[in-house]
Amino acid sequence: MNDEPDSSDASSEDRSEPELAAVAVALRRALHDAPADAEPSLATAPLLRAAHRARRRRRAAGTGLGLLLAGGATGGVLVLAPSPGTTAQVTAAAPSSSAPSSSAPASPTGTAGVVGTAPAPLPLPARTSGPDPSLFQCLKEFSVPAASQQRPLLSGWTGSYPVVLAERPGATVLCTPTLGGTALSGSGAKRSAAETAFWHPTTTRGDGTLFLTAFRVPDGVARVVTQLGPARQAEALVGAGWAVAGMPVVGTGLQTLSIQAYDTSGALVHTDTLTVPSTGTD
Amino acid sequence: MRHESARDGRDGEFADFLTASGRSLLQLARLLTGDHHAGEDLLQAALVRTYLHWGRVEDPHAYVRRALLNGARDRWRRRRWREVPLTPDDGPPPVDPADHHDVAGRQADRDGVLRALRTLTDKERRVVVLRYYEDLSESAIADLLGVAPGTVKSTAARALRKLAGSPHLLPYVDEAPDGLPAPTSPPGGTR
């Protein structure tokens, strides 16, 4: 997609005004016939999506964001990351790969990969319809003063859940509403100044169905791997900037969310493995 | 607690606005981006910004629309850095036919609308969405986008010419007065 004139439709330059009017009628009907309630279900959503950033990020905190990875039948990892780029040249995260490579990128902007091998859908709730006002209640109560001009570090969706990551004096807060609208916050005291570049307050959603963690990748790229029991694994790559990763809390057995950060040379600079609480049933 | 009361009232207004307009705004965001998930993210960011300025917002719909347009433009500017799905995500997932009669077919039609929009440039898409979804006049669109009305008109015409060759609009032609002209170029979207 671009903003440049496209000459590919030169063959249709001879459309008459009535023809264009007919197209306009059909287009108007089509636009209004595509309601926003056709919500994707996590159970059938495209399982894994990931992103890469290939340029040095230009701002300290992410402003844009994108849902990188929609959980579902392939492990249910949910990753939300800001848009600023990274100097990392990520070449691949193939199904059997264990780490991003620092070798020459496959394209000028690099590539990224995500793999999942889960055998069965995870019991994630369907995406709620549209924006959830309770998220803003959470935003008000736990993070950004409404009267201020302070912007959240990150806001967007993790699969079915709207999420806001914001900072206030002394704490960084991760908000996501529960299905009942009760706000949930998780805050982690910052570590030393040297460690603030990569830290992860964790929280579990109020109804116990979602485990979330927030972190900031100072440079390079981070690889997020979720392991739900022995058979379900998914992974994603995120570029520099703030990111939120999450995974459903399901069943018994060891469930982990691990994050490995690599600098722009491909060297492993940080690793963390978080244990996800079990629901006790499977 | 006058302050608390005022804040609650403001939040109530915001919640009411979201309840009433959330879906149409979400649709607008999706059409502007030509992508389901990008549209959701775009709207979410616009609503956060709107909430923070709610006390000074006179026309909420217009404010969010402006925020969406700005966000969509910024998104385009950042396009080289935005997320690249690893698995095809050209539309919503299949719908369980047991739950909805013929929903899958309608879903496909709706997905086709986004596909058709993705064959346009961002500028063309913004113009046709504002013109034919938001029903704004050419002059209003010109004001919003900061271009001349003539540019809006020519851009819309160029977009319509492209869409005339799109098979994705065919499901919406049946009831059109004169029908949709046959494609003059091979169908198929570009992204």
Tab-separated table of C-alpha atoms in Angstrom:
chain	number	residue	atom	x	y	z
A	1	MET	CA	0.000	0.000	0.000
A	2	ASN	CA	1.303	3.360	-0.832
A	3	ASP	CA	0.286	6.840	-1.531
A	4	GLU	CA	1.708	7.093	-4.985
A	5	PRO	CA	-0.469	7.241	-8.039
A	6	ASP	CA	-0.976	3.833	-9.507
A	7	SER	CA	-0.896	3.539	-13.230
A	8	SER	CA	-1.964	-0.096	-13.212
A	9	ASP	CA	-5.536	0.837	-13.952
A	10	ALA	CA	-4.742	2.653	-17.121
A	11	SER	CA	-6.940	0.213	-19.003
A	12	SER	CA	-9.949	1.436	-17.087
A	13	GLU	CA	-9.443	5.104	-17.766
A	14	ASP	CA	-12.245	5.075	-20.251
A	15	ARG	CA	-14.978	4.420	-17.704
A	16	SER	CA	-17.977	6.591	-18.309
A	17	GLU	CA	-19.641	8.707	-15.682
A	18	PRO	CA	-22.672	6.385	-15.435
A	19	GLU	CA	-20.385	3.442	-14.998
A	20	LEU	CA	-18.515	5.168	-12.212
A	21	ALA	CA	-21.803	6.133	-10.617
A	22	ALA	CA	-22.792	2.472	-10.609
A	23	VAL	CA	-19.501	1.573	-9.004
A	24	ALA	CA	-20.080	4.249	-6.389
A	25	VAL	CA	-23.500	2.816	-5.582
A	26	ALA	CA	-22.085	-0.671	-5.200
A	27	LEU	CA	-19.173	0.609	-3.151
A	28	ARG	CA	-21.409	2.538	-0.799
A	29	ARG	CA	-23.522	-0.543	-0.295
A	30	ALA	CA	-20.461	-2.705	0.232
A	31	LEU	CA	-18.906	-0.396	2.800
A	32	HIS	CA	-22.081	-0.232	4.818
A	33	ASP	CA	-22.654	-3.940	4.535
A	34	ALA	CA	-19.445	-4.866	6.240
A	35	PRO	CA	-20.372	-4.449	9.878
A	36	ALA	CA	-17.803	-4.419	12.600
A	37	ASP	CA	-19.554	-7.134	14.533
A	38	ALA	CA	-17.974	-9.783	12.363
A	39	GLU	CA	-15.462	-10.398	15.065
A	40	PRO	CA	-12.766	-12.950	14.582
A	41	SER	CA	-12.756	-15.723	17.059
A	42	LEU	CA	-9.537	-16.628	18.695
A	43	ALA	CA	-10.410	-20.252	18.298
A	44	THR	CA	-10.175	-19.938	14.557
A	45	ALA	CA	-8.107	-16.826	14.116
A	46	PRO	CA	-4.912	-16.986	12.146
A	47	LEU	CA	-2.765	-18.593	14.669
A	48	LEU	CA	0.470	-16.820	14.670
A	49	ARG	CA	1.599	-13.495	13.443
A	50	ALA	CA	4.815	-11.761	14.072
A	51	ALA	CA	6.682	-8.653	13.169
A	52	HIS	CA	10.051	-7.368	12.593
A	53	ARG	CA	11.585	-3.968	12.839
A	54	ALA	CA	14.508	-3.128	10.642
A	55	ARG	CA	15.387	0.420	11.439
A	56	ARG	CA	16.638	2.042	14.528
A	57	ARG	CA	13.679	3.031	16.537
A	58	ARG	CA	13.179	6.700	16.571
A	59	ARG	CA	11.392	7.245	19.799
A	60	ALA	CA	11.976	6.089	23.306
A	61	ALA	CA	8.490	4.881	23.899
A	62	GLY	CA	6.251	3.193	21.445
A	63	THR	CA	3.307	5.108	20.183
A	64	GLY	CA	1.957	2.856	17.553
A	65	LEU	CA	1.399	-0.749	18.085
A	66	GLY	CA	0.218	-3.800	16.445
A	67	LEU	CA	-1.090	-7.113	17.443
A	68	LEU	CA	1.712	-9.377	16.527
A	69	LEU	CA	0.327	-12.672	17.310
A	70	ALA	CA	-3.150	-13.937	17.891
A	71	GLY	CA	-3.410	-16.934	20.076
A	72	GLY	CA	-5.529	-19.879	19.336
A	73	ALA	CA	-5.042	-23.367	18.191
A	74	THR	CA	-1.317	-23.100	18.076
A	75	GLY	CA	-0.391	-22.272	21.562
A	76	GLY	CA	-2.113	-19.096	22.410
A	77	VAL	CA	0.740	-16.703	22.848
A	78	LEU	CA	-0.345	-13.137	22.534
A	79	VAL	CA	2.198	-10.500	21.824
A	80	LEU	CA	1.651	-6.828	21.507
A	81	ALA	CA	4.474	-4.575	20.589
A	82	PRO	CA	5.049	-0.974	19.645
A	83	SER	CA	5.958	0.132	16.223
A	84	PRO	CA	9.337	1.795	16.421
A	85	GLY	CA	11.897	-0.078	14.458
A	86	THR	CA	15.022	-1.816	15.449
A	87	THR	CA	18.415	-2.229	13.995
A	88	ALA	CA	18.132	-5.949	14.390
A	89	GLN	CA	18.446	-7.942	11.261
A	90	VAL	CA	16.384	-10.933	12.039
A	91	THR	CA	16.651	-13.547	9.419
A	92	ALA	CA	14.459	-16.339	10.551
A	93	ALA	CA	12.729	-18.190	13.292
A	94	ALA	CA	12.012	-21.354	11.476
A	95	PRO	CA	10.129	-24.188	13.129
A	96	SER	CA	13.269	-25.780	14.369
A	97	SER	CA	15.269	-22.660	14.954
A	98	SER	CA	16.417	-21.808	18.409
A	99	ALA	CA	17.359	-18.195	18.041
A	100	PRO	CA	17.262	-15.349	15.625
A	101	SER	CA	20.264	-15.221	13.414
A	102	SER	CA	22.503	-12.255	13.092
A	103	SER	CA	23.486	-13.082	9.585
A	104	ALA	CA	22.551	-11.029	6.607
A	105	PRO	CA	18.865	-10.386	6.347
A	106	ALA	CA	16.731	-12.066	3.774
A	107	SER	CA	15.383	-8.728	2.706
A	108	PRO	CA	16.272	-5.116	3.321
A	109	THR	CA	13.872	-5.029	6.214
A	110	GLY	CA	14.557	-8.518	7.453
A	111	THR	CA	12.091	-11.221	8.160
A	112	ALA	CA	10.604	-12.721	11.216
A	113	GLY	CA	9.034	-15.996	11.962
A	114	VAL	CA	6.711	-17.633	14.379
A	115	VAL	CA	6.104	-21.246	14.955
A	116	GLY	CA	3.472	-23.128	16.791
A	117	THR	CA	2.796	-26.798	17.055
A	118	ALA	CA	-0.138	-27.203	19.368
A	119	PRO	CA	-2.479	-30.036	18.521
A	120	ALA	CA	-5.715	-28.589	19.752
A	121	PRO	CA	-7.418	-25.224	20.190
A	122	LEU	CA	-6.991	-23.492	23.470
A	123	PRO	CA	-10.028	-22.466	25.429
A	124	LEU	CA	-9.668	-18.775	24.942
A	125	PRO	CA	-12.802	-16.708	25.036
A	126	ALA	CA	-14.029	-15.168	21.843
A	127	ARG	CA	-13.034	-11.611	21.141
A	128	THR	CA	-15.366	-9.182	22.743
A	129	SER	CA	-17.138	-6.825	20.436
A	130	GLY	CA	-15.369	-3.596	19.824
A	131	PRO	CA	-13.729	-1.257	22.241
A	132	ASP	CA	-14.389	-1.875	25.869
A	133	PRO	CA	-15.188	1.159	28.004
A	134	SER	CA	-13.909	-0.617	31.060
A	135	LEU	CA	-10.439	-0.390	29.617
A	136	PHE	CA	-10.622	3.345	29.918
A	137	GLN	CA	-11.852	3.023	33.450
A	138	CYS	CA	-8.724	1.045	34.093
A	139	LEU	CA	-6.687	3.669	32.356
A	140	LYS	CA	-8.153	6.337	34.556
A	141	GLU	CA	-7.790	4.489	37.807
A	142	PHE	CA	-4.409	2.988	37.433
A	143	SER	CA	-2.325	4.904	35.048
A	144	VAL	CA	-2.654	8.082	33.127
A	145	PRO	CA	-4.279	11.039	34.830
A	146	ALA	CA	-7.039	12.119	32.541
A	147	ALA	CA	-6.097	15.748	32.736
A	148	SER	CA	-2.519	15.180	31.782
A	149	GLN	CA	-1.031	14.972	28.367
A	150	GLN	CA	0.838	11.848	29.238
A	151	ARG	CA	0.430	9.146	26.712
A	152	PRO	CA	0.382	5.461	27.368
A	153	LEU	CA	3.484	3.574	26.491
A	154	LEU	CA	1.422	1.116	24.590
A	155	SER	CA	-2.188	0.448	23.885
A	156	GLY	CA	-3.927	-2.020	21.709
A	157	TRP	CA	-5.157	-5.548	21.699
A	158	THR	CA	-3.711	-8.806	22.796
A	159	GLY	CA	-5.986	-11.104	20.931
A	160	SER	CA	-9.324	-10.676	22.597
A	161	TYR	CA	-8.185	-8.268	25.256
A	162	PRO	CA	-7.592	-4.560	24.996
A	163	VAL	CA	-4.469	-3.608	26.868
A	164	VAL	CA	-2.904	-0.402	28.002
A	165	LEU	CA	0.593	-0.101	29.317
A	166	ALA	CA	1.194	3.209	30.977
A	167	GLU	CA	3.618	4.820	33.303
A	168	ARG	CA	3.084	7.008	36.288
A	169	PRO	CA	5.564	8.143	38.886
A	170	GLY	CA	7.046	5.131	40.554
A	171	ALA	CA	5.292	2.463	38.619
A	172	THR	CA	4.430	1.147	35.254
A	173	VAL	CA	1.003	-0.265	34.991
A	174	LEU	CA	-0.494	-2.862	32.752
A	175	CYS	CA	-4.227	-2.682	32.400
A	176	THR	CA	-6.665	-5.019	30.819
A	177	PRO	CA	-10.282	-5.320	31.781
A	178	THR	CA	-11.841	-8.538	32.831
A	179	LEU	CA	-14.876	-9.733	31.032
A	180	GLY	CA	-16.908	-8.293	33.878
A	181	GLY	CA	-15.306	-4.926	33.469
A	182	THR	CA	-13.206	-5.008	36.586
A	183	ALA	CA	-9.906	-3.364	35.949
A	184	LEU	CA	-6.772	-5.223	36.656
A	185	SER	CA	-3.434	-3.665	37.199
A	186	GLY	CA	-0.038	-5.058	37.619
A	187	SER	CA	2.890	-2.947	38.477
A	188	GLY	CA	6.442	-3.796	39.005
A	189	ALA	CA	8.892	-1.698	40.860
A	190	LYS	CA	11.638	-0.759	38.555
A	191	ARG	CA	14.946	-2.335	39.148
A	192	SER	CA	18.194	-0.499	38.992
A	193	ALA	CA	18.664	2.061	36.310
A	194	ALA	CA	20.745	-0.362	34.316
A	195	GLU	CA	17.996	-2.896	34.391
A	196	THR	CA	15.102	-0.674	33.504
A	197	ALA	CA	15.776	-1.392	29.890
A	198	PHE	CA	14.405	-4.843	30.335
A	199	TRP	CA	12.018	-5.744	33.065
A	200	HIS	CA	8.715	-7.446	33.309
A	201	PRO	CA	5.955	-6.768	35.728
A	202	THR	CA	3.621	-9.685	35.475
A	203	THR	CA	-0.006	-10.018	36.187
A	204	THR	CA	-2.805	-12.461	35.790
A	205	ARG	CA	-6.174	-11.335	34.667
A	206	GLY	CA	-8.789	-11.158	37.356
A	207	ASP	CA	-10.627	-14.235	36.211
A	208	GLY	CA	-7.401	-16.165	35.997
A	209	THR	CA	-7.530	-16.852	32.291
A	210	LEU	CA	-4.692	-14.757	30.996
A	211	PHE	CA	-1.121	-14.234	32.087
A	212	LEU	CA	0.483	-11.027	30.927
A	213	THR	CA	3.912	-9.553	31.107
A	214	ALA	CA	5.336	-6.287	29.899
A	215	PHE	CA	8.859	-5.549	28.955
A	216	ARG	CA	10.963	-3.209	26.930
A	217	VAL	CA	13.531	-4.387	24.489
A	218	PRO	CA	16.268	-1.764	24.450
A	219	ASP	CA	17.734	-2.719	21.138
A	220	GLY	CA	17.837	-5.633	18.824
A	221	VAL	CA	15.070	-8.150	19.080
A	222	ALA	CA	13.416	-10.359	21.650
A	223	ARG	CA	12.199	-13.857	21.165
A	224	VAL	CA	9.134	-14.799	23.154
A	225	VAL	CA	8.381	-18.436	23.664
A	226	THR	CA	5.361	-19.821	25.403
A	227	GLN	CA	5.178	-23.380	26.556
A	228	LEU	CA	1.869	-24.778	27.651
A	229	GLY	CA	2.504	-28.205	28.965
A	230	PRO	CA	4.750	-30.595	27.134
A	231	ALA	CA	3.244	-30.333	23.677
A	232	ARG	CA	2.124	-26.819	23.050
A	233	GLN	CA	4.684	-24.242	22.161
A	234	ALA	CA	4.602	-21.011	20.266
A	235	GLU	CA	7.121	-18.307	19.703
A	236	ALA	CA	7.304	-14.826	18.315
A	237	LEU	CA	9.843	-12.168	17.630
A	238	VAL	CA	9.393	-8.564	18.657
A	239	GLY	CA	11.520	-5.589	17.840
A	240	ALA	CA	12.894	-2.902	20.085
A	241	GLY	CA	10.456	-0.962	22.190
A	242	TRP	CA	7.751	-1.781	24.642
A	243	ALA	CA	5.959	-5.041	24.287
A	244	VAL	CA	3.296	-6.964	26.070
A	245	ALA	CA	3.215	-10.702	25.862
A	246	GLY	CA	0.567	-12.949	27.206
A	247	MET	CA	-0.605	-16.496	27.231
A	248	PRO	CA	-3.703	-18.230	28.423
A	249	VAL	CA	-3.697	-19.967	31.732
A	250	VAL	CA	-4.920	-23.432	31.012
A	251	GLY	CA	-4.660	-26.854	32.479
A	252	THR	CA	-2.005	-28.316	34.660
A	253	GLY	CA	1.624	-28.944	34.220
A	254	LEU	CA	4.482	-26.598	33.751
A	255	GLN	CA	3.597	-23.558	31.699
A	256	THR	CA	6.210	-20.964	31.006
A	257	LEU	CA	6.728	-17.790	29.106
A	258	SER	CA	10.327	-17.114	28.316
A	259	ILE	CA	11.919	-14.074	26.788
A	260	GLN	CA	15.328	-13.977	25.232
A	261	ALA	CA	16.720	-10.679	24.063
A	262	TYR	CA	19.384	-10.334	21.445
A	263	ASP	CA	21.331	-7.250	20.576
A	264	THR	CA	21.813	-6.068	17.056
A	265	SER	CA	24.786	-8.350	16.602
A	266	GLY	CA	22.675	-11.356	17.456
A	267	ALA	CA	24.282	-11.935	20.837
A	268	LEU	CA	22.052	-13.096	23.663
A	269	VAL	CA	21.959	-10.304	26.214
A	270	HIS	CA	19.063	-11.188	28.445
A	271	THR	CA	16.936	-14.161	29.282
A	272	ASP	CA	14.005	-14.659	31.584
A	273	THR	CA	11.665	-17.537	32.159
A	274	LEU	CA	8.395	-16.831	33.874
A	275	THR	CA	6.290	-19.564	35.379
A	276	VAL	CA	2.637	-19.241	34.545
A	277	PRO	CA	0.165	-20.253	37.215
A	278	SER	CA	-1.878	-23.341	36.534
A	279	THR	CA	-5.635	-23.503	36.620
A	280	GLY	CA	-5.499	-26.908	38.213
A	281	THR	CA	-7.670	-28.529	35.631
A	282	ASP	CA	-7.009	-29.824	32.172
B	1	MET	CA	-17.057	15.419	45.879
B	2	ARG	CA	-18.013	17.679	43.081
B	3	HIS	CA	-14.850	16.859	41.214
B	4	GLU	CA	-15.487	13.129	41.493
B	5	SER	CA	-19.029	13.599	40.343
B	6	ALA	CA	-17.964	15.591	37.335
B	7	ARG	CA	-15.410	12.989	36.436
B	8	ASP	CA	-17.938	10.202	36.750
B	9	GLY	CA	-20.272	12.137	34.523
B	10	ARG	CA	-17.587	12.607	31.970
B	11	ASP	CA	-16.688	8.954	32.046
B	12	GLY	CA	-20.315	8.093	31.678
B	13	GLU	CA	-20.520	10.273	28.627
B	14	PHE	CA	-17.478	8.605	27.195
B	15	ALA	CA	-18.879	5.152	27.865
B	16	ASP	CA	-22.184	6.138	26.286
B	17	PHE	CA	-20.371	7.439	23.264
B	18	LEU	CA	-18.437	4.215	22.898
B	19	THR	CA	-21.525	2.147	23.313
B	20	ALA	CA	-23.358	4.106	20.656
B	21	SER	CA	-20.554	4.642	18.174
B	22	GLY	CA	-17.953	2.019	18.885
B	23	ARG	CA	-18.941	-0.366	16.153
B	24	SER	CA	-19.267	2.205	13.429
B	25	LEU	CA	-15.931	3.676	14.422
B	26	LEU	CA	-14.369	0.261	14.407
B	27	GLN	CA	-15.701	-0.281	10.941
B	28	LEU	CA	-14.348	3.073	9.851
B	29	ALA	CA	-10.939	2.156	11.212
B	30	ARG	CA	-10.968	-1.165	9.432
B	31	LEU	CA	-11.942	0.409	6.161
B	32	LEU	CA	-9.285	3.081	6.474
B	33	THR	CA	-6.601	0.489	7.023
B	34	GLY	CA	-8.072	-2.232	4.861
B	35	ASP	CA	-7.217	-4.655	7.617
B	36	HIS	CA	-9.229	-6.041	10.493
B	37	HIS	CA	-6.551	-6.139	13.133
B	38	ALA	CA	-4.792	-2.969	12.106
B	39	GLY	CA	-8.151	-1.232	12.258
B	40	GLU	CA	-8.732	-2.406	15.790
B	41	ASP	CA	-5.345	-1.197	16.876
B	42	LEU	CA	-5.830	2.091	15.120
B	43	LEU	CA	-9.155	2.688	16.827
B	44	GLN	CA	-7.828	1.680	20.192
B	45	ALA	CA	-5.059	4.246	19.982
B	46	ALA	CA	-7.495	6.894	18.754
B	47	LEU	CA	-9.875	6.226	21.623
B	48	VAL	CA	-7.150	6.435	24.200
B	49	ARG	CA	-6.201	9.814	22.827
B	50	THR	CA	-9.824	10.874	22.743
B	51	TYR	CA	-10.378	9.822	26.327
B	52	LEU	CA	-7.446	11.873	27.515
B	53	HIS	CA	-8.872	14.969	25.833
B	54	TRP	CA	-12.516	14.198	26.437
B	55	GLY	CA	-13.197	17.364	28.377
B	56	ARG	CA	-12.291	19.479	25.369
B	57	VAL	CA	-13.913	17.353	22.716
B	58	GLU	CA	-16.943	19.052	21.229
B	59	ASP	CA	-17.805	16.575	18.505
B	60	PRO	CA	-16.649	13.134	19.600
B	61	HIS	CA	-17.260	11.408	16.299
B	62	ALA	CA	-15.403	14.063	14.360
B	63	TYR	CA	-12.584	13.995	16.902
B	64	VAL	CA	-12.152	10.248	16.698
B	65	ARG	CA	-12.418	10.370	12.935
B	66	ARG	CA	-9.648	12.922	12.823
B	67	ALA	CA	-7.558	10.797	15.176
B	68	LEU	CA	-8.163	7.783	12.987
B	69	LEU	CA	-7.097	9.649	9.891
B	70	ASN	CA	-3.978	10.935	11.593
B	71	GLY	CA	-3.208	7.493	12.884
B	72	ALA	CA	-3.768	5.918	9.503
B	73	ARG	CA	-1.480	8.470	7.921
B	74	ASP	CA	1.190	7.887	10.538
B	75	ARG	CA	0.782	4.184	10.034
B	76	TRP	CA	1.442	4.643	6.383
B	77	ARG	CA	4.504	6.702	7.129
B	78	ARG	CA	5.772	3.934	9.349
B	79	ARG	CA	4.839	1.250	6.910
B	80	ARG	CA	8.352	0.022	6.528
B	81	TRP	CA	8.419	-0.843	10.189
B	82	ARG	CA	4.995	-2.168	10.760
B	83	GLU	CA	4.231	-5.748	11.532
B	84	VAL	CA	4.375	-8.321	8.838
B	85	PRO	CA	2.134	-11.307	9.437
B	86	LEU	CA	3.878	-14.596	8.981
B	87	THR	CA	0.749	-16.443	8.159
B	88	PRO	CA	-1.763	-15.179	5.643
B	89	ASP	CA	-4.272	-12.940	7.279
B	90	ASP	CA	-6.332	-11.616	4.482
B	91	GLY	CA	-9.497	-11.457	6.442
B	92	PRO	CA	-11.547	-12.795	9.248
B	93	PRO	CA	-11.404	-16.452	10.070
B	94	PRO	CA	-14.082	-18.880	8.978
B	95	VAL	CA	-17.326	-18.725	10.846
B	96	ASP	CA	-18.908	-21.822	12.255
B	97	PRO	CA	-21.777	-22.511	9.874
B	98	ALA	CA	-23.631	-24.271	12.635
B	99	ASP	CA	-23.992	-20.979	14.402
B	100	HIS	CA	-25.088	-18.783	11.574
B	101	HIS	CA	-26.916	-19.554	8.402
B	102	ASP	CA	-24.995	-18.375	5.381
B	103	VAL	CA	-22.785	-16.284	7.580
B	104	ALA	CA	-19.722	-17.700	5.929
B	105	GLY	CA	-20.843	-16.393	2.577
B	106	ARG	CA	-21.560	-12.978	3.934
B	107	GLN	CA	-18.297	-13.001	5.752
B	108	ALA	CA	-16.526	-13.727	2.505
B	109	ASP	CA	-18.320	-10.832	0.865
B	110	ARG	CA	-17.286	-8.502	3.646
B	111	ASP	CA	-13.758	-9.716	3.507
B	112	GLY	CA	-13.886	-8.997	-0.201
B	113	VAL	CA	-14.650	-5.384	0.552
B	114	LEU	CA	-11.417	-5.048	2.462
B	115	ARG	CA	-9.575	-6.846	-0.287
B	116	ALA	CA	-10.987	-4.429	-2.802
B	117	LEU	CA	-9.963	-1.488	-0.649
B	118	ARG	CA	-6.463	-2.831	-0.408
B	119	THR	CA	-6.100	-2.508	-4.142
B	120	LEU	CA	-6.260	1.252	-3.659
B	121	THR	CA	-3.529	3.532	-2.511
B	122	ASP	CA	-3.880	4.824	1.032
B	123	LYS	CA	-4.917	8.194	-0.269
B	124	GLU	CA	-7.565	6.711	-2.509
B	125	ARG	CA	-8.824	4.516	0.278
B	126	ARG	CA	-9.142	7.419	2.679
B	127	VAL	CA	-11.077	9.408	0.143
B	128	VAL	CA	-13.566	6.724	-0.814
B	129	VAL	CA	-14.141	5.677	2.788
B	130	LEU	CA	-14.823	9.247	3.822
B	131	ARG	CA	-16.986	9.813	0.771
B	132	TYR	CA	-19.006	6.608	0.677
B	133	TYR	CA	-18.898	5.355	4.272
B	134	GLU	CA	-18.827	8.582	6.206
B	135	ASP	CA	-20.917	10.290	3.511
B	136	LEU	CA	-18.877	13.456	3.705
B	137	SER	CA	-18.951	16.007	0.949
B	138	GLU	CA	-15.969	16.531	-1.277
B	139	SER	CA	-15.307	19.882	0.335
B	140	ALA	CA	-15.464	18.385	3.831
B	141	ILE	CA	-13.048	15.681	2.815
B	142	ALA	CA	-10.782	18.277	1.309
B	143	ASP	CA	-10.755	20.136	4.603
B	144	LEU	CA	-10.050	16.993	6.561
B	145	LEU	CA	-7.226	15.857	4.359
B	146	GLY	CA	-5.825	19.281	3.653
B	147	VAL	CA	-6.114	19.025	-0.101
B	148	ALA	CA	-8.062	20.829	-2.787
B	149	PRO	CA	-11.620	19.707	-3.528
B	150	GLY	CA	-10.558	18.963	-7.058
B	151	THR	CA	-7.986	16.543	-5.733
B	152	VAL	CA	-10.675	14.759	-3.768
B	153	LYS	CA	-12.823	14.469	-6.844
B	154	SER	CA	-10.084	13.196	-9.077
B	155	THR	CA	-8.828	10.792	-6.432
B	156	ALA	CA	-12.301	9.377	-5.910
B	157	ALA	CA	-12.779	8.965	-9.640
B	158	ARG	CA	-9.476	7.189	-9.962
B	159	ALA	CA	-10.403	4.880	-7.099
B	160	LEU	CA	-13.766	4.091	-8.628
B	161	ARG	CA	-12.123	3.240	-11.907
B	162	LYS	CA	-9.903	0.761	-10.121
B	163	LEU	CA	-12.771	-0.717	-8.184
B	164	ALA	CA	-14.822	-1.102	-11.332
B	165	GLY	CA	-12.499	-3.942	-12.171
B	166	SER	CA	-12.779	-5.580	-8.786
B	167	PRO	CA	-14.662	-8.852	-8.515
B	168	HIS	CA	-15.104	-8.195	-4.821
B	169	LEU	CA	-17.805	-5.646	-5.447
B	170	LEU	CA	-19.900	-7.968	-7.578
B	171	PRO	CA	-21.975	-9.226	-4.622
B	172	TYR	CA	-23.165	-5.678	-4.132
B	173	VAL	CA	-24.103	-4.966	-7.704
B	174	ASP	CA	-27.375	-6.866	-7.990
B	175	GLU	CA	-29.497	-4.124	-6.618
B	176	ALA	CA	-27.536	-1.341	-8.182
B	177	PRO	CA	-29.559	0.513	-10.772
B	178	ASP	CA	-27.275	0.045	-13.673
B	179	GLY	CA	-25.157	-2.804	-12.482
B	180	LEU	CA	-21.431	-2.824	-12.172
B	181	PRO	CA	-19.456	-2.490	-15.356
B	182	ALA	CA	-17.555	-5.531	-16.358
B	183	PRO	CA	-13.896	-5.546	-15.454
B	184	THR	CA	-11.592	-4.252	-18.102
B	185	SER	CA	-8.514	-5.637	-16.485
B	186	PRO	CA	-7.769	-8.992	-14.883
B	187	PRO	CA	-9.112	-9.176	-11.333
B	188	GLY	CA	-6.825	-9.625	-8.429
B	189	GLY	CA	-5.758	-7.452	-5.593
B	190	THR	CA	-2.443	-6.059	-4.783
B	191	ARG	CA	-1.231	-5.283	-1.384
